[in-house]
Coordinates of C-alpha atoms and ligand atoms in Angstrom, one line a residue:
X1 CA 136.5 88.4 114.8
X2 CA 138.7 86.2 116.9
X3 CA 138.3 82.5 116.5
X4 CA 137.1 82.4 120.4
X5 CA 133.6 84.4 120.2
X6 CA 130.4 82.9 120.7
X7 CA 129.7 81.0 117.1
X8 CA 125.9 82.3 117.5
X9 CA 126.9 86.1 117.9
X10 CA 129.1 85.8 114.1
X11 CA 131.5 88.6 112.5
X12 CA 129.0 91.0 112.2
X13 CA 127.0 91.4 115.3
X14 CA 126.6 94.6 117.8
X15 CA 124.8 97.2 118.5
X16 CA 125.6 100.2 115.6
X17 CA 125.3 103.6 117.5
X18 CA 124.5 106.6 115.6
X19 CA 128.1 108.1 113.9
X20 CA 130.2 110.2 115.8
X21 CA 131.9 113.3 113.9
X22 CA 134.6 115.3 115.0
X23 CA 133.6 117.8 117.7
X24 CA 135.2 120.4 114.7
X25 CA 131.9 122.7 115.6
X26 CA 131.2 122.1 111.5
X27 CA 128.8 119.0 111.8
X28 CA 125.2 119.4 112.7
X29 CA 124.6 116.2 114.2
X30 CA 120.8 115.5 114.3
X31 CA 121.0 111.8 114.2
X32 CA 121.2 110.5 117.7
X33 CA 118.3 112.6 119.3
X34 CA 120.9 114.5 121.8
X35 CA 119.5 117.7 123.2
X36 CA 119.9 120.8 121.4
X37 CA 120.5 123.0 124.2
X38 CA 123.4 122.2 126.5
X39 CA 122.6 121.0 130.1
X40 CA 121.8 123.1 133.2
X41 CA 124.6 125.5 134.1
X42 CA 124.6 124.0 137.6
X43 CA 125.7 120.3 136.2
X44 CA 129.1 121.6 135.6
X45 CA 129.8 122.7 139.3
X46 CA 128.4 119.8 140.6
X47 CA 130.2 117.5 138.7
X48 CA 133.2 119.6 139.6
X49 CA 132.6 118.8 143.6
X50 CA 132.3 115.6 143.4
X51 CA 135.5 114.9 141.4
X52 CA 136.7 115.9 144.4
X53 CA 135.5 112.7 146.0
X54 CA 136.9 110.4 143.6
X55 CA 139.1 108.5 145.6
X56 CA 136.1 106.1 147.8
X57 CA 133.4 104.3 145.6
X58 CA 129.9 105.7 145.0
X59 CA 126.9 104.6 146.2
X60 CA 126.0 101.0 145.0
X61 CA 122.0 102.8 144.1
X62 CA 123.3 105.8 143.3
X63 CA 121.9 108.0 146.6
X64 CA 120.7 110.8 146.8
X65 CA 120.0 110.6 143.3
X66 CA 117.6 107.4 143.6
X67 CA 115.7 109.5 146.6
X68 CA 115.4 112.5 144.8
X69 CA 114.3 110.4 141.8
X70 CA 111.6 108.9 144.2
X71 CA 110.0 112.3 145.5
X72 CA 109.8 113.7 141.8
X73 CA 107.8 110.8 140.9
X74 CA 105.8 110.5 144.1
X75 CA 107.0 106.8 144.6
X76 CA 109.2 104.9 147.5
X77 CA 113.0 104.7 146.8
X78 CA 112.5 101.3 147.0
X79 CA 110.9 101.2 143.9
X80 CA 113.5 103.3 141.9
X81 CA 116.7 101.7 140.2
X82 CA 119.4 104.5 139.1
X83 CA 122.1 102.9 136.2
X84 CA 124.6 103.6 133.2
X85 CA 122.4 104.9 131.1
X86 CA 118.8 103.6 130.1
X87 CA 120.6 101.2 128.1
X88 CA 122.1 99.8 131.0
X89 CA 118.3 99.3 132.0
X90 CA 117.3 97.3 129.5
X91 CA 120.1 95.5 129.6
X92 CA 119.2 94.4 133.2
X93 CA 116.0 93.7 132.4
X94 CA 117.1 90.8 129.9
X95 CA 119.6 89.4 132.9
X96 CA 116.9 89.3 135.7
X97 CA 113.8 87.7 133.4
X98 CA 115.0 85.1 130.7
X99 CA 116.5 82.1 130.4
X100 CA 118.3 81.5 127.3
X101 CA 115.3 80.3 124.9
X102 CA 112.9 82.0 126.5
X103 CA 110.6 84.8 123.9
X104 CA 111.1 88.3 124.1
X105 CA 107.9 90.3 122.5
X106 CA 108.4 93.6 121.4
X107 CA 107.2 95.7 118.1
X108 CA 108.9 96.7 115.1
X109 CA 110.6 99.4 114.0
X110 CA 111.4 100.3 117.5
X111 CA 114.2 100.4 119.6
X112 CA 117.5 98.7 117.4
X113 CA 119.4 97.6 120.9
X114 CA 116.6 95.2 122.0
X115 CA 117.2 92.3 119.1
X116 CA 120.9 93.0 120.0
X117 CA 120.1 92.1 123.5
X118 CA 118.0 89.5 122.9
X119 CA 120.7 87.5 120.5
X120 CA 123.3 88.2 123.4
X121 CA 121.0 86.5 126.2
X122 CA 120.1 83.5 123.7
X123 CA 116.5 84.7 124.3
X124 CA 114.0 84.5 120.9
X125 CA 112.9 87.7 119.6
X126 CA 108.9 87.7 118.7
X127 CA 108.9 91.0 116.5
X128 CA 105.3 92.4 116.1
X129 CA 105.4 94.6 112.9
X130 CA 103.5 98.3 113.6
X131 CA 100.7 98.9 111.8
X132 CA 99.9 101.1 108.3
X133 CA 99.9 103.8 110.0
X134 CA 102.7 103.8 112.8
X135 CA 100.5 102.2 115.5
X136 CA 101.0 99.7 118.1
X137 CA 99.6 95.7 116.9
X138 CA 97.5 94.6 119.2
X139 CA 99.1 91.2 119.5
X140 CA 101.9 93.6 121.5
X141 CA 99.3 92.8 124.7
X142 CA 98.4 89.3 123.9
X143 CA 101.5 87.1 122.4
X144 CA 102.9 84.7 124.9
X145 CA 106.5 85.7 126.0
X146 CA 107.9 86.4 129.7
X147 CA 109.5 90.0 128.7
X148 CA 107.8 92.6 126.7
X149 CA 109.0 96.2 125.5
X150 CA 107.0 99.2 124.3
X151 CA 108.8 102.4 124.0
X152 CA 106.5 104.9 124.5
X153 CA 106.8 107.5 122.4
X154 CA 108.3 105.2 119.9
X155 CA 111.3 105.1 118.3
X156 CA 112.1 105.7 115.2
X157 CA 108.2 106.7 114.8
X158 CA 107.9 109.7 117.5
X159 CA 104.2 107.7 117.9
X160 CA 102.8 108.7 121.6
X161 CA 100.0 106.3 122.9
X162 CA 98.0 108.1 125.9
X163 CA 98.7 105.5 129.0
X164 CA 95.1 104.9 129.1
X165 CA 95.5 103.4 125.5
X166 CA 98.9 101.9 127.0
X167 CA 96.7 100.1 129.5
X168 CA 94.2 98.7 127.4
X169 CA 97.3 97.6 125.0
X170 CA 99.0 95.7 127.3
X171 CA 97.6 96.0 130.9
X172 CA 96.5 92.1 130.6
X173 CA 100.0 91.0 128.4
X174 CA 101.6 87.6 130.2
X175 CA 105.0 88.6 131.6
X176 CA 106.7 91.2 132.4
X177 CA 106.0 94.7 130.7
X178 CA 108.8 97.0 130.3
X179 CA 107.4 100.9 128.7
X180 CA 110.9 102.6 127.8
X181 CA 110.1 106.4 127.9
X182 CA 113.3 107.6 127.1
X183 CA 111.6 110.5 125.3
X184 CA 108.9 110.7 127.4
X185 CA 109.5 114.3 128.8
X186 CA 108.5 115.5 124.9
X187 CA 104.4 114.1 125.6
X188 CA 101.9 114.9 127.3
X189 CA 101.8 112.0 130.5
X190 CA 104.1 109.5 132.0
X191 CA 102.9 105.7 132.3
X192 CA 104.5 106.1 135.7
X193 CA 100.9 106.7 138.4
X194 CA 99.8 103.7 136.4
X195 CA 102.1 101.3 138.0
X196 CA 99.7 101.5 141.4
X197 CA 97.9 99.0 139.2
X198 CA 100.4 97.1 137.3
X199 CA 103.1 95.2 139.7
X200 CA 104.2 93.5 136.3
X201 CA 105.2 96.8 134.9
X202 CA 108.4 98.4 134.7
X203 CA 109.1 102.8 133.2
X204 CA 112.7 103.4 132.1
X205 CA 113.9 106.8 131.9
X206 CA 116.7 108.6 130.8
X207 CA 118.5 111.9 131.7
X208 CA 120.2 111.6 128.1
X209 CA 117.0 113.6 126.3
X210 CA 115.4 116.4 128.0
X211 CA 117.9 116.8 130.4
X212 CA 121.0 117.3 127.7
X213 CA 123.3 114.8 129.4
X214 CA 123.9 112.2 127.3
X215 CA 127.6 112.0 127.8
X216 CA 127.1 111.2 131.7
X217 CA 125.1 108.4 131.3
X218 CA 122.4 107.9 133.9
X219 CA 119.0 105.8 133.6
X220 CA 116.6 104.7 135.9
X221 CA 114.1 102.2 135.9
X222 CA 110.9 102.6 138.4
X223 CA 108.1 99.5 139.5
X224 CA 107.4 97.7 142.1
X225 CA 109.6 97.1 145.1
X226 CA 109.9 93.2 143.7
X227 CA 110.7 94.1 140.4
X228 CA 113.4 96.3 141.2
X229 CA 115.0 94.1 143.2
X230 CA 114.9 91.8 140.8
X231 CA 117.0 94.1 138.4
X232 CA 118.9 95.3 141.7
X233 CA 119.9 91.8 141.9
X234 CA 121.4 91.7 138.6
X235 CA 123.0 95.2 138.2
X236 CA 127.1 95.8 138.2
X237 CA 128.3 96.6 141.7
X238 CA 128.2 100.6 141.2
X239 CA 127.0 101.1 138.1
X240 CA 127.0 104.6 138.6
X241 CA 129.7 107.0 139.3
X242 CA 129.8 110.1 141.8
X243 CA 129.8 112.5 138.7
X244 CA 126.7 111.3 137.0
X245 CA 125.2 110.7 140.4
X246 CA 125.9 114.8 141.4
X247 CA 125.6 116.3 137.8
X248 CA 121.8 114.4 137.3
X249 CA 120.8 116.3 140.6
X250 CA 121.7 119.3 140.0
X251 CA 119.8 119.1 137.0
X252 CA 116.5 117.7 138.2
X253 CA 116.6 120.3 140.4
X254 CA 117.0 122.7 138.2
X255 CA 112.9 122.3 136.7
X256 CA 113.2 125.3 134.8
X257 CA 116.1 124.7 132.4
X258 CA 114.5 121.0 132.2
X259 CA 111.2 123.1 130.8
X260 CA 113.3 125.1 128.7
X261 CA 115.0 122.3 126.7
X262 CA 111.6 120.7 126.5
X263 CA 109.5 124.1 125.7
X264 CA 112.5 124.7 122.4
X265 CA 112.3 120.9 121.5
X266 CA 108.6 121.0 121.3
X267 CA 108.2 124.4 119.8
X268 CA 110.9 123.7 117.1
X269 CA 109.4 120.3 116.1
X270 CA 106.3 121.8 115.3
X271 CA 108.4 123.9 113.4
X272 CA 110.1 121.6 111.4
X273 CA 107.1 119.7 110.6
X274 CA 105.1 122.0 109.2
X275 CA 107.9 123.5 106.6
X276 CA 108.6 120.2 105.7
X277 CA 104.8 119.3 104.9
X278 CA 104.5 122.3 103.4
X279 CA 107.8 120.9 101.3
X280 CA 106.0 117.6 100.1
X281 CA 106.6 115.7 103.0
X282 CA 105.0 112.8 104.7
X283 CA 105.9 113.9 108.7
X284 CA 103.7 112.0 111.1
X285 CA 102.6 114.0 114.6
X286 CA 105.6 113.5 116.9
X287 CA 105.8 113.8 120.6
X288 CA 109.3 112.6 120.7
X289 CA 112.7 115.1 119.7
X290 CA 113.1 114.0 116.2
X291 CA 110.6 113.7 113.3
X292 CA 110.4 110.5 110.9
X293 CA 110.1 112.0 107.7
X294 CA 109.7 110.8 104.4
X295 CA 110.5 112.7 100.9
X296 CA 107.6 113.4 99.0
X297 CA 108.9 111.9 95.5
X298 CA 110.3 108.5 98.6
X299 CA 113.7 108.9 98.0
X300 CA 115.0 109.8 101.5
X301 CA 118.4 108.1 100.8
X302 CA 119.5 110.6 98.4
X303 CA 118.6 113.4 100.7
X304 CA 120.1 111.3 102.9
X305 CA 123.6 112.2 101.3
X306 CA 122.6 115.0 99.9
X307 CA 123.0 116.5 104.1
X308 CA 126.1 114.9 104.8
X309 CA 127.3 116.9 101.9
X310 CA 126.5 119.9 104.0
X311 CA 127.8 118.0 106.7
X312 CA 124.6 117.6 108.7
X313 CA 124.1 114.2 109.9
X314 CA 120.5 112.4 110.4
X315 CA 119.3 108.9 110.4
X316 CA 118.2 106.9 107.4
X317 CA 115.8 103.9 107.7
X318 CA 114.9 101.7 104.8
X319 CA 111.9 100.3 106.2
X320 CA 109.6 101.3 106.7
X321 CA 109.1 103.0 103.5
X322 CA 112.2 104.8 103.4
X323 CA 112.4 107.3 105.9
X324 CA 114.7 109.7 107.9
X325 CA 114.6 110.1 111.3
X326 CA 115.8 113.6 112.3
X327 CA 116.8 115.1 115.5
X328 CA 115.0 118.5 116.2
X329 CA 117.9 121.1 116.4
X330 CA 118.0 124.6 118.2
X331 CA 116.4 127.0 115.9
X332 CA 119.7 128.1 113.8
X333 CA 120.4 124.5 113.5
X334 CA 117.2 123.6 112.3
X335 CA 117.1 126.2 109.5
X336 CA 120.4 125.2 108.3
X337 CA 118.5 121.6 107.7
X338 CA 115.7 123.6 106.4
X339 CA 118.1 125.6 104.3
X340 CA 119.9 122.2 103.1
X341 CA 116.9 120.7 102.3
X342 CA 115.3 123.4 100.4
X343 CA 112.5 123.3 102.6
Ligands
LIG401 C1 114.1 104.1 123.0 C2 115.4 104.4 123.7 N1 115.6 103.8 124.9 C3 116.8 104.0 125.5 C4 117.8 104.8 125.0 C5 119.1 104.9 125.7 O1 119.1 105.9 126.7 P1 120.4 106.1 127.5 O2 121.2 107.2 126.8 O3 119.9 106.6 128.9 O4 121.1 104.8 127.6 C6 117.6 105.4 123.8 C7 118.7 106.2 123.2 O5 118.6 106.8 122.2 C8 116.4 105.2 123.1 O6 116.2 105.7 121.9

């Protein structure tokens, strides 16, 4: 650390993203909740065509991503925000809607970037724990704060809430109400038709997950016209390039290889859950891509390394109660972890 960063960020602050291996085709990386199939065969040509353009800026909203974005979900372009990523999202959300010192509500374990965020905006994290059994407090919809996030399902948990139960949660919550549904595609219904009624509500989604292109970066954020031009206020000047604009088309056009990676995903998770209860394991219903497991004798750190021995990566959480969170794989890859963990 440099003597000249911000005393109230110290040495060891920043966001810790999910490790990296060399792309040697050895590791099995099921820790960052990528998509186990590759993404739409059409991606690559399209991404090709517009490389060709590189030379003059993209659009600053991202057209005619944003519009396509807009008929899919049966809503007005105006009320669509295409970025860098849902990240990038999130990230505008904090810029457009605190002041340093103002409270930021969100629940716990769930998303690691937002207390990251929040210590970079001087904004004060209220962190509502989850309950026993993985489900949203209740205080989520009621504790004072101008910014609120539920990630819907959640993160690390895989915990879906149906967006009725959403509404009841937090449809009266002070603020603004932010429902990330990065992994949304994996469950059953969007919060998305229940913005008609909710003007203070904002959906993130992400073409990272179902849509297998988390290397191009693209995120959107839909609500109101006001809100998103509050975040459209606040966003970089392009803050996304042709190639992410062109290769996200052609892949939300392509529906059917969308269905595909979701129909595997889902398939596959049931999969893995029921060998690894049938194992011992604690493996709560999922409707994400990845399962949050827990050994049966609680010692997930030492399968932990015991996988990166066979040099398949997953995440380990401490609390609560000792967990790993694992990516569901394609089937092969998923029987290796199987295979690896005697399961
Ligand atoms: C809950 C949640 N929101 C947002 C993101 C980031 O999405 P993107 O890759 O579009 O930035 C992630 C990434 O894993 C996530 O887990």
């Amino acid at each position: 650390m440099s003597r000249f960063r911000r005393l109230t960020l110290g040495a060891d602050f920043g966001y810790v993203p999910g490790e990296q291996p060399p792309d040697d085709g050895e590791w099995l990386k099921l820790n960052t909740n990528e998509s186990p199939l590759p993404p739409s065969p059409h991606v690559a040509r399209a991404v090709a065509e517009a490389a060709a353009g590189l030379r003059r800026y993209p659009d600053p909203f991202g057209e005619p991503l944003r519009s396509a974005l807009a008929r899919y979900h049966g809503v007005d372009a105006a009320q669509v925000l295409v970025v860098n990523g849902a990240d990038q999202a999130i990230d505008c959300c904090f810029r457009a809607f605190c002041e340093p010192g103002d409270v930021v509500v969100y629940p716990t374990p769930s998303y690691s970037l937002f207390p990251v965020l929040a210590r970079v905006f001087g904004v004060d994290p209220v962190e509502l724990p989850l309950d026993d059994d993985f489900a949203m407090p209740a205080a989520l919809g009621t504790a004072p704060g101008g910014l609120r996030f539920l990630v819907n399902p959640n993160a690390p948990t895989g915990v879906w809430l149906p967006p009725d139960a959403v509404e009841e949660l937090v449809g009266g919550a002070p603020g603004v109400v932010v429902v990330d549904e990065a992994y949304c595609d994996f469950a059953p219904a969007s919060c998305i038709p229940l913005l008609q009624r909710h003007d203070s509500w904002l959906v993130l989604r992400t073409f990272s997950k179902a849509h297998a292109l988390a290397g191009l970066r693209v995120g959107y954020a839909v609500g109101s016209p006001e809100l998103i031009a509050d975040l459209a206020a606040v966003k970089d000047s392009y803050p996304i390039d042709r190639c992410a604009v062109a290769g996200a088309l052609a892949a939300l056009e392509d529906e059917e290889h969308h269905r595909a990676i979701v129909d595997t995903v889902c398939s596959e998770r049931e999969r893995v859950a029921v060998r690894l209860r049938a194992a011992g394991w604690d493996v709560p219903p999922s409707h994400a891509n990845f399962v949050f497991a827990r050994p049966h004798d609680g010692d997930a750190e030492s399968r932990l390394q015991q996988l990166r021995q066979s040099k398949i990566l997953v995440r380990h959480f401490a609390s609560p109660r000792d967990r790993l969170r694992i990516t569901i794989g394609s089937p092969v890859e998923n029987d290796r972890l199987l295979d690896a963990l005697h399961a």
